[in-house]
Coordinates of C-alpha atoms and ligand atoms in Angstrom, one line a residue:
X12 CA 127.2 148.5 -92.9
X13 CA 124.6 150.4 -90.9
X14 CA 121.3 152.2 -92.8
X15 CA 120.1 154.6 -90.2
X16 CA 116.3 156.1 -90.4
X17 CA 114.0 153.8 -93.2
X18 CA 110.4 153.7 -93.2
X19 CA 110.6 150.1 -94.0
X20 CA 107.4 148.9 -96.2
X21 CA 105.0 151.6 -94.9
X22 CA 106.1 151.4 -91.5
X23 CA 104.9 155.0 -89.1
X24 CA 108.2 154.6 -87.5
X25 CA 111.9 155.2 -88.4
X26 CA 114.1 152.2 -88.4
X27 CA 117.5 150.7 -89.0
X28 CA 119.0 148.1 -91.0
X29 CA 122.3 146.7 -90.4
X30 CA 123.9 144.4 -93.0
X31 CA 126.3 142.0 -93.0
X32 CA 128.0 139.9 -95.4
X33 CA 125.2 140.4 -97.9
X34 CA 122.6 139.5 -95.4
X35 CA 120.4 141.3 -93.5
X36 CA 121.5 140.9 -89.6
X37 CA 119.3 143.1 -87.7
X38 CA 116.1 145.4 -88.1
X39 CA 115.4 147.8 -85.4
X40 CA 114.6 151.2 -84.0
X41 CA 118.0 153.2 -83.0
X42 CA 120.2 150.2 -84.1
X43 CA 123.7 151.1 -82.1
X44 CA 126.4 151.9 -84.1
X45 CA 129.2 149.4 -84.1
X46 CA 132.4 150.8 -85.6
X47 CA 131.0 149.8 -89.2
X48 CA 130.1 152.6 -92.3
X49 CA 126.9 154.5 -91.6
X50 CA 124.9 155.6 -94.4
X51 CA 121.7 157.7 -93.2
X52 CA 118.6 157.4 -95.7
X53 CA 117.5 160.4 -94.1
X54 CA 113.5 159.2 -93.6
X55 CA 112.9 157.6 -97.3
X56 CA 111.1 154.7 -98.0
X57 CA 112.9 151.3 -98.5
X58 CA 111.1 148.3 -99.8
X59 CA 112.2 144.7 -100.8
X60 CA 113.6 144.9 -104.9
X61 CA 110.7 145.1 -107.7
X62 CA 110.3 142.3 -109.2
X63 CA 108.8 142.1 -113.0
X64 CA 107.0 138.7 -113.1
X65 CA 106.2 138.7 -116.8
X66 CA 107.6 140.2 -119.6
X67 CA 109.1 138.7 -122.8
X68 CA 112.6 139.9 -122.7
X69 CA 113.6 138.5 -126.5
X70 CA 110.9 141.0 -128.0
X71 CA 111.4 144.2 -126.4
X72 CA 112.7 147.2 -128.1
X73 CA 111.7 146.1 -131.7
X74 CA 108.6 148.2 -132.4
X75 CA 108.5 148.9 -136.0
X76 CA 110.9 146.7 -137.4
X77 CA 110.1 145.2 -140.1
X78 CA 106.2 146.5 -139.3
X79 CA 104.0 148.7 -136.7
X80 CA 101.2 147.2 -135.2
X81 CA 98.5 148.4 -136.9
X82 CA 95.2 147.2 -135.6
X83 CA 96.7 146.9 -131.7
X84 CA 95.3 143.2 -131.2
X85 CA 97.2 140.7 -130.5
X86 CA 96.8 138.5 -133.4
X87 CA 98.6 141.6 -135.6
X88 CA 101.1 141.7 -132.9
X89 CA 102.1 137.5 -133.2
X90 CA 101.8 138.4 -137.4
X91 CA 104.6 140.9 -136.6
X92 CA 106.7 139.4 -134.1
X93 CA 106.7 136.4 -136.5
X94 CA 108.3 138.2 -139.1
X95 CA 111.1 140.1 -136.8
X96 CA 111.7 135.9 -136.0
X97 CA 113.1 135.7 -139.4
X98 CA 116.0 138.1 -138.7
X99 CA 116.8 136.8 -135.0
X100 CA 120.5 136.4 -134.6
X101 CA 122.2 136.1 -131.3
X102 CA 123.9 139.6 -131.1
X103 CA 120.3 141.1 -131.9
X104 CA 119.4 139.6 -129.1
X105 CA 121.8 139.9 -126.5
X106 CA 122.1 143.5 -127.1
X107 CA 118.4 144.5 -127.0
X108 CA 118.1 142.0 -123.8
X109 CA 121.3 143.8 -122.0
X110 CA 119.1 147.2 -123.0
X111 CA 115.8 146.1 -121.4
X112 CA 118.0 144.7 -118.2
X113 CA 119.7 147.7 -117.7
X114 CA 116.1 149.6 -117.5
X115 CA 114.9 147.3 -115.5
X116 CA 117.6 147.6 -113.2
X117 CA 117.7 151.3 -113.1
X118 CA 114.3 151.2 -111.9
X119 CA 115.2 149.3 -108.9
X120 CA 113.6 145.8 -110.6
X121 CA 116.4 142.5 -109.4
X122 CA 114.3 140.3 -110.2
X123 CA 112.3 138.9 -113.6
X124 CA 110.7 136.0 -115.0
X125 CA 110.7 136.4 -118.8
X126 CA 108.9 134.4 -121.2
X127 CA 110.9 132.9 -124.3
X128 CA 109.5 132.1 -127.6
X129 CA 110.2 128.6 -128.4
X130 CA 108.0 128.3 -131.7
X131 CA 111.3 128.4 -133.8
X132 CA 113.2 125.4 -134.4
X133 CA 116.7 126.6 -134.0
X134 CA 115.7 127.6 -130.6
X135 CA 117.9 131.0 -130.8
X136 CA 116.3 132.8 -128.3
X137 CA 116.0 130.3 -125.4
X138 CA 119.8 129.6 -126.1
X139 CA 120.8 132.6 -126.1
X140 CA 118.9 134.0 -123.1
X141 CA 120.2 130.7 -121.1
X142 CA 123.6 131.9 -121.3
X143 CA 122.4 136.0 -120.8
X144 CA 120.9 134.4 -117.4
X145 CA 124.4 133.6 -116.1
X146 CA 126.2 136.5 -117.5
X147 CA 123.6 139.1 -116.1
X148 CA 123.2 136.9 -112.4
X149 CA 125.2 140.0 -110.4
X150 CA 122.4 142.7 -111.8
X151 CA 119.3 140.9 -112.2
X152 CA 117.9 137.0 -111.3
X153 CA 116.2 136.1 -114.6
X154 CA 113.8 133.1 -114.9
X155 CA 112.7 131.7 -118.1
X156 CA 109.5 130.4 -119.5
X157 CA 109.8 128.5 -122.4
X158 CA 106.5 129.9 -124.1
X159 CA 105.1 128.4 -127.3
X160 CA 104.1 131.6 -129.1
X161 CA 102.6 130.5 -132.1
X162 CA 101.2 127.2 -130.1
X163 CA 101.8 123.5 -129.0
X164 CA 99.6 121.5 -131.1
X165 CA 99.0 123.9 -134.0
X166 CA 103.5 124.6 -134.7
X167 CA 104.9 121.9 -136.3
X168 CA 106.7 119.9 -133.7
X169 CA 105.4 122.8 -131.1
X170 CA 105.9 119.9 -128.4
X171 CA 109.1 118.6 -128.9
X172 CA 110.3 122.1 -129.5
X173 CA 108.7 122.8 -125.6
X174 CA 110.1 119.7 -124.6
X175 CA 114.1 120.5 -125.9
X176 CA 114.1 124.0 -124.2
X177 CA 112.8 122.6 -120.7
X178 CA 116.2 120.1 -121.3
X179 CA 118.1 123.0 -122.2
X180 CA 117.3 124.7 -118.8
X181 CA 114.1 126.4 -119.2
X182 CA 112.5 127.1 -115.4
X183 CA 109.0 127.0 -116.4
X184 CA 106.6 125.9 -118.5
X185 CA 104.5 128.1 -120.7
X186 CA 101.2 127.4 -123.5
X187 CA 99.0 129.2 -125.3
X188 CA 95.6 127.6 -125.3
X189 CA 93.9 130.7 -126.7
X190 CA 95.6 130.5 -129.5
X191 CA 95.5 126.8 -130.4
X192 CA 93.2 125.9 -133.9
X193 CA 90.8 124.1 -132.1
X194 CA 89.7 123.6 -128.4
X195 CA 90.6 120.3 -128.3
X196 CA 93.9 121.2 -129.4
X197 CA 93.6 123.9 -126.2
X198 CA 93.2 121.0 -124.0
X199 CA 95.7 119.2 -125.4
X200 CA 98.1 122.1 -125.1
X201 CA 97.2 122.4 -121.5
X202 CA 97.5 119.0 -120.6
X203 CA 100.8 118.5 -122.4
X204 CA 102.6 121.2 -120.7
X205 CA 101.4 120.7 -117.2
X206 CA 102.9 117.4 -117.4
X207 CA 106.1 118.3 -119.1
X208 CA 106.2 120.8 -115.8
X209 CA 105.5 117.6 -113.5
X210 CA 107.4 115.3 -115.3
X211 CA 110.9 117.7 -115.5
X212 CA 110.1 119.4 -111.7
X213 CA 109.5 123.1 -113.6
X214 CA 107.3 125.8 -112.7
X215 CA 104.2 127.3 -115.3
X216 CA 103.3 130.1 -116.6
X217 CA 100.6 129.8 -119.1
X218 CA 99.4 132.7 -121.4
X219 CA 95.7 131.9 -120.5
X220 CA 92.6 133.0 -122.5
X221 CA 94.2 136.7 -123.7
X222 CA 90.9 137.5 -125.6
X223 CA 87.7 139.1 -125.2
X224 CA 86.4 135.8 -126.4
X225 CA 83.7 134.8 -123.4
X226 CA 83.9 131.6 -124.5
X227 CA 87.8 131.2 -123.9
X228 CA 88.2 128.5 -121.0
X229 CA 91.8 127.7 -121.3
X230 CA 91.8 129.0 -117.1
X231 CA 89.9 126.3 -116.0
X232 CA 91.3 123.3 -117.5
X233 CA 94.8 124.8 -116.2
X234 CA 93.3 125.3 -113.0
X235 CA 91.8 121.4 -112.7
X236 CA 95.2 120.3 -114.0
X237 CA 97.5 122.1 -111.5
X238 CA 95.6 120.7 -108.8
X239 CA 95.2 117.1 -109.9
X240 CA 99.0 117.0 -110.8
X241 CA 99.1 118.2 -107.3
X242 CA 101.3 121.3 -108.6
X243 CA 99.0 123.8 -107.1
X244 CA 100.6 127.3 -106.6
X245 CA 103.6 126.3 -108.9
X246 CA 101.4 127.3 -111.8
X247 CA 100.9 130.7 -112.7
X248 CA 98.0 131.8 -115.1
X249 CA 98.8 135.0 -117.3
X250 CA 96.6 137.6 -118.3
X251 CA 93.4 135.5 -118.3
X252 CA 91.4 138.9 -120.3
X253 CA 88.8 136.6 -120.9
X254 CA 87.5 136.8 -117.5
X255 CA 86.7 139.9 -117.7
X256 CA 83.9 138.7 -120.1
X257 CA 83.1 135.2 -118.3
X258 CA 79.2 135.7 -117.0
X259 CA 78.9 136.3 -112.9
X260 CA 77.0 133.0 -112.6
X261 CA 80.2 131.1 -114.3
X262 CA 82.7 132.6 -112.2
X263 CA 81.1 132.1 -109.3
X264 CA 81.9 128.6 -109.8
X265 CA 84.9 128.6 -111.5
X266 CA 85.9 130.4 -108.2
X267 CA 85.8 127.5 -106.2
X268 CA 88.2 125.5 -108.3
X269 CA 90.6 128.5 -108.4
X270 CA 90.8 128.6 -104.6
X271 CA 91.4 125.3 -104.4
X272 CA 94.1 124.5 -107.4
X273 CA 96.0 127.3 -105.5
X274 CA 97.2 128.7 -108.8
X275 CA 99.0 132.5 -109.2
X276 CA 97.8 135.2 -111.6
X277 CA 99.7 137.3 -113.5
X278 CA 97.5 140.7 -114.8
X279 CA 99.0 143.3 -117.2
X280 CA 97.3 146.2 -117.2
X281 CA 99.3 148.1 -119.4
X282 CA 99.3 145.7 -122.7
X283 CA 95.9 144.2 -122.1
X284 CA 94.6 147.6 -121.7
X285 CA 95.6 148.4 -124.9
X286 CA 95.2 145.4 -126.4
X287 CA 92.1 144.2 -125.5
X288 CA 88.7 145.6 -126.8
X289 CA 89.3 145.8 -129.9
X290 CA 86.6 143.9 -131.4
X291 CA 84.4 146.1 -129.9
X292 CA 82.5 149.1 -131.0
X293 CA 81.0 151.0 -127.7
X294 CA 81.2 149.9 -125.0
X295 CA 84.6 148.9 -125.2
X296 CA 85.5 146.3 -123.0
X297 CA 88.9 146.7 -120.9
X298 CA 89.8 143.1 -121.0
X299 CA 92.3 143.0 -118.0
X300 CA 90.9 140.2 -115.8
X301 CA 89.2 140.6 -112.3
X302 CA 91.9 141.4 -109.7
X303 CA 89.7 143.0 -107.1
X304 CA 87.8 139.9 -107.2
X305 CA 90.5 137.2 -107.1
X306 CA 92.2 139.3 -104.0
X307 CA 89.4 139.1 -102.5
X308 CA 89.1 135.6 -102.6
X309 CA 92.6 135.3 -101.1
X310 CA 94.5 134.3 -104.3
X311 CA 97.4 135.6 -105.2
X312 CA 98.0 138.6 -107.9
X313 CA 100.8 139.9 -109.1
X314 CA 101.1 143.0 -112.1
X315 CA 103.6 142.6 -115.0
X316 CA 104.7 145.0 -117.6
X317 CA 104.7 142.1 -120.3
X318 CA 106.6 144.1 -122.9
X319 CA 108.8 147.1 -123.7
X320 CA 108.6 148.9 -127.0
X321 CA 107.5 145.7 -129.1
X322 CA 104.6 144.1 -131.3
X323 CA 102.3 144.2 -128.8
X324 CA 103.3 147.2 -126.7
X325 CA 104.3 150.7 -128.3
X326 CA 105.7 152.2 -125.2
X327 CA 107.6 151.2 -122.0
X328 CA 110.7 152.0 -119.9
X329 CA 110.9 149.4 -117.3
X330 CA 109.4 151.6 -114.9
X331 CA 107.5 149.2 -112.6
X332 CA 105.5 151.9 -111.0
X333 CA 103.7 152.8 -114.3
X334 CA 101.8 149.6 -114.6
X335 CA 100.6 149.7 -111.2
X336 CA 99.0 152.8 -111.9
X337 CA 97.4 151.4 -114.5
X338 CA 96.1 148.8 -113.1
X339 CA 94.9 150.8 -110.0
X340 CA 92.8 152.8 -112.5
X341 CA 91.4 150.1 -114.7
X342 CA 90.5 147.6 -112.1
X343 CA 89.5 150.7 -109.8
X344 CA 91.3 149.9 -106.4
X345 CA 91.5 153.9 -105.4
X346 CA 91.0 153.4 -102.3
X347 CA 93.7 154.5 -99.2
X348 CA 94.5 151.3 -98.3
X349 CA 94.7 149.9 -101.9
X350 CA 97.0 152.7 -103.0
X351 CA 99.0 152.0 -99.9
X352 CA 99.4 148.8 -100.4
X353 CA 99.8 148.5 -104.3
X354 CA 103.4 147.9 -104.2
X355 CA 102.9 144.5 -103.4
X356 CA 101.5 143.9 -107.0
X357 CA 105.6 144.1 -108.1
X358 CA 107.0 142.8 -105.0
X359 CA 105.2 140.3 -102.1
X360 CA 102.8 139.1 -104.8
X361 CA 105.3 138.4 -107.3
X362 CA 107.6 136.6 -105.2
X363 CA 105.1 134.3 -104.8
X364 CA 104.6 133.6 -108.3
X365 CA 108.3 133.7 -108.8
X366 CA 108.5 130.9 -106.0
X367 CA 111.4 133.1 -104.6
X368 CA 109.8 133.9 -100.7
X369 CA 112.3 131.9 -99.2
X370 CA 115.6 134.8 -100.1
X371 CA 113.1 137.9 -100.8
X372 CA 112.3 140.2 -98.0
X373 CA 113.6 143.1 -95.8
X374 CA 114.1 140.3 -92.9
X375 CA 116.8 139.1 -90.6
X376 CA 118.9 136.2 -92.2
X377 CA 117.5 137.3 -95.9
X378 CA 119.8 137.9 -98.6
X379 CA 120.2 142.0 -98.1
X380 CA 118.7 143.3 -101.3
X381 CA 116.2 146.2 -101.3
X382 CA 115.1 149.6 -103.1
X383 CA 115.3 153.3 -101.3
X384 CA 112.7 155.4 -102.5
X385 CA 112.8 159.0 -102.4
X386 CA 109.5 159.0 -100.8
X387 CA 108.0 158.5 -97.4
X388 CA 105.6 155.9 -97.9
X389 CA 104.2 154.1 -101.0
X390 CA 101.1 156.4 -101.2
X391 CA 103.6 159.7 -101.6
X392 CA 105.9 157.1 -104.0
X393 CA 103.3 156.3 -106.7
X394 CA 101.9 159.5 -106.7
X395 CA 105.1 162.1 -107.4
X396 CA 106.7 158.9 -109.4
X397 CA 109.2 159.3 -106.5
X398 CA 112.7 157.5 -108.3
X399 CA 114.6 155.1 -107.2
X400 CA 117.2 156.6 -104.9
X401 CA 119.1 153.7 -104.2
X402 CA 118.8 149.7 -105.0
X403 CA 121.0 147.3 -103.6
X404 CA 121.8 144.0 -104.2
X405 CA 123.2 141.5 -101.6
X406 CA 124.3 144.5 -99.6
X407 CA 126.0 145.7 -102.7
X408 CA 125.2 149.2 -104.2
X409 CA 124.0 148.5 -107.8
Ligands
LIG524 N1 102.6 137.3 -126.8 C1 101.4 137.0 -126.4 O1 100.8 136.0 -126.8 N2 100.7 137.9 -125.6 C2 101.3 139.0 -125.2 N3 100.7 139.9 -124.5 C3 102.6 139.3 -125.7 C4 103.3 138.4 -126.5 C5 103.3 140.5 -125.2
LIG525 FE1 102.8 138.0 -122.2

């Protein structure tokens, strides 16, 4: 198959793709034709797939039920999810997961790493979204995070509950340090799962310090453990809203340890801009951590959407491009080149986190996935909220 006349990630030139097999076998200007079906994208953008690199897929779509968020912290939000645990049953759950796939998908997203609540000791969720991952592999690649919502040391048998979904086939490794009773029970938490990770050969992806709490340091000791367990950027740290707070003169050397552990952050500027703050009369704090900052000291970023019409997040419809605008506003990267370039927040920068670079990429030899926009550039994309015109998936047409 041969796609004549891409701008291809922002490129000032047309170009064409040819595809093969499911693989990309050649990128180039005026590609010639070689008896095989032409499809002309007619001078629209086409980037790699979006990728959602945190979101808890076994929450979404249950807003309301049994109880609204009232206050909009997070704290109501746990109250309220734990409730809706009660009723879990595994058709509630593959149907509202299917839901929130197929929005994802329609929005050119192929690729997601979800979070699971494992603070429930039949463990419905995780089994249940083990077997969704195989059913749902042809639409979207789903990685799992067994995450300890209601905590590791403070949930009755919180870590053997950790430790049984990593055997059942969790990816990664989540915590909750935050949330913990006590910060030595944060450490503990921290320390426990970053070994479980070592120990089983998973990835992490710790909900880190999501409070306005200045005194939150769950980042850190994640940070020191990644790198002395040697698993450097297979750790991800989540939301880390407590940043936003930390004094200049503490960052400034926590900084140094970040660069060196390696580690991946995850920011969600939709949910931690509503969520976040709350505490606070005026000014109100925003809460999302300091992305400018950690971009600029080379580490790696990436923007997730973190929920859909749940506990914690009113709103949502899978829409990718939504929370980068967001988080363009809120961390205030207007420029040209930021604007330009903000895509890689739910694609380059994710991948990385997602430890996926190795199939994920318009490249030669790559598996041949990608979006069409119906927009020139990236700029022109974000701005009119361009749609997805196209979006295949291993040269298949989803
Ligand atoms: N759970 C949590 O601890 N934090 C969040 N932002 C969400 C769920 C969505
Ligand atoms: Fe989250």
């Amino acid at each position: 198959m041969l796609f004549k006349n891409a701008y291809i990630e922002n490129s000032s030139h047309l170009q064409d793709i040819r595809v093969h097999n499911g693989i990309f076998k050649e990128i180039g200007e005026l590609l010639p034709h070689e008896g095989e079906e032409v499809t002309d994208l007619g001078g629209r953008l086409v980037l790699p797939p979006f990728i959602e690199s945190h979101v808890h897929l076994d929450t979404c779509l249950t807003a309301g039920d049994p109880v609204w968020n009232m206050s909009g912290t997070l704290f109501e939000g746990i109250e309220c999810w734990s409730r809706r645990k009660e009723k879990l049953d595994e058709a509630d759950i593959r149907e509202r997961v299917k839901k929130a796939v197929s929005m994802y998908a329609s929005h050119g997203v192929q690729f997601i790493r979800t979070h699971v609540d494992v603070t429930d000791p039949a463990l419905l969720a995780m089994k249940t979204m083990i077997s969704l991952k195989e059913e749902l592999h042809d639409v979207m690649d789903i990685q799992i995070v067994a995450f300890p919502q209601e905590g590791i040391c403070s949930f009755p048998k919180g870590k053997e509950l950790l430790k049984e979904a990593v055997e059942m086939g969790a990816d990664a490794v989540g915590a909750i340090p935050h949330f913990e009773f006590t910060r030595e029970y944060s450490v503990e938490s921290v320390d426990y799962a970053l070994k479980l990770a070592a120990e089983y050969d998973r990835l992490v992806d710790v909900h880190c310090d999501e409070i306005d709490d200045e005194a939150s340091r769950g980042l850190e000791t994640v940070a020191a453990r990644a790198l002395e367990l040697g698993l450097f950027d297979k750790v991800t740290a989540s939301h880390t809203t407590a940043m936003h707070s930390y004094n200049n003169a503490y960052v400034l050397k926590l900084m140094r340890l970040l660069k060196m552990s390696r580690i991946n952050f995850v920011a969600n500027p939709l949910v931690n801009t509503h969520l976040q703050g709350r505490a606070d009369t005026y000014p109100k704090r925003r809460g999302v951590t300091r992305v400018k900052e950690l971009m600029q000291a080379g580490i790696n970023v990436s923007f997730g959407h973190d929920d859909i019409f749940d506990p914690w997040y009113p709103l949502g419809n899978g829409n990718l491009r939504d929370v980068v605008f967001m988080g363009l506003h809120v961390c205030q990267m207007m420029g040209y080149d930021d604007i330009m370039n903000s895509y890689r927040f739910i694609t380059h920068n994710a991948a990385k986190t997602l430890h996926i670079t190795d199939r994920y990429g318009v490249e030669k030899d790559k598996p041949a996935s990608f979006v069409v926009m119906d927009a020139k550039d990236y700029y022109d994309a974000l701005n009119r909220n361009a749609t997805v015109f196209a979006s295949y998936r291993n040269g298949l047409k989803m």
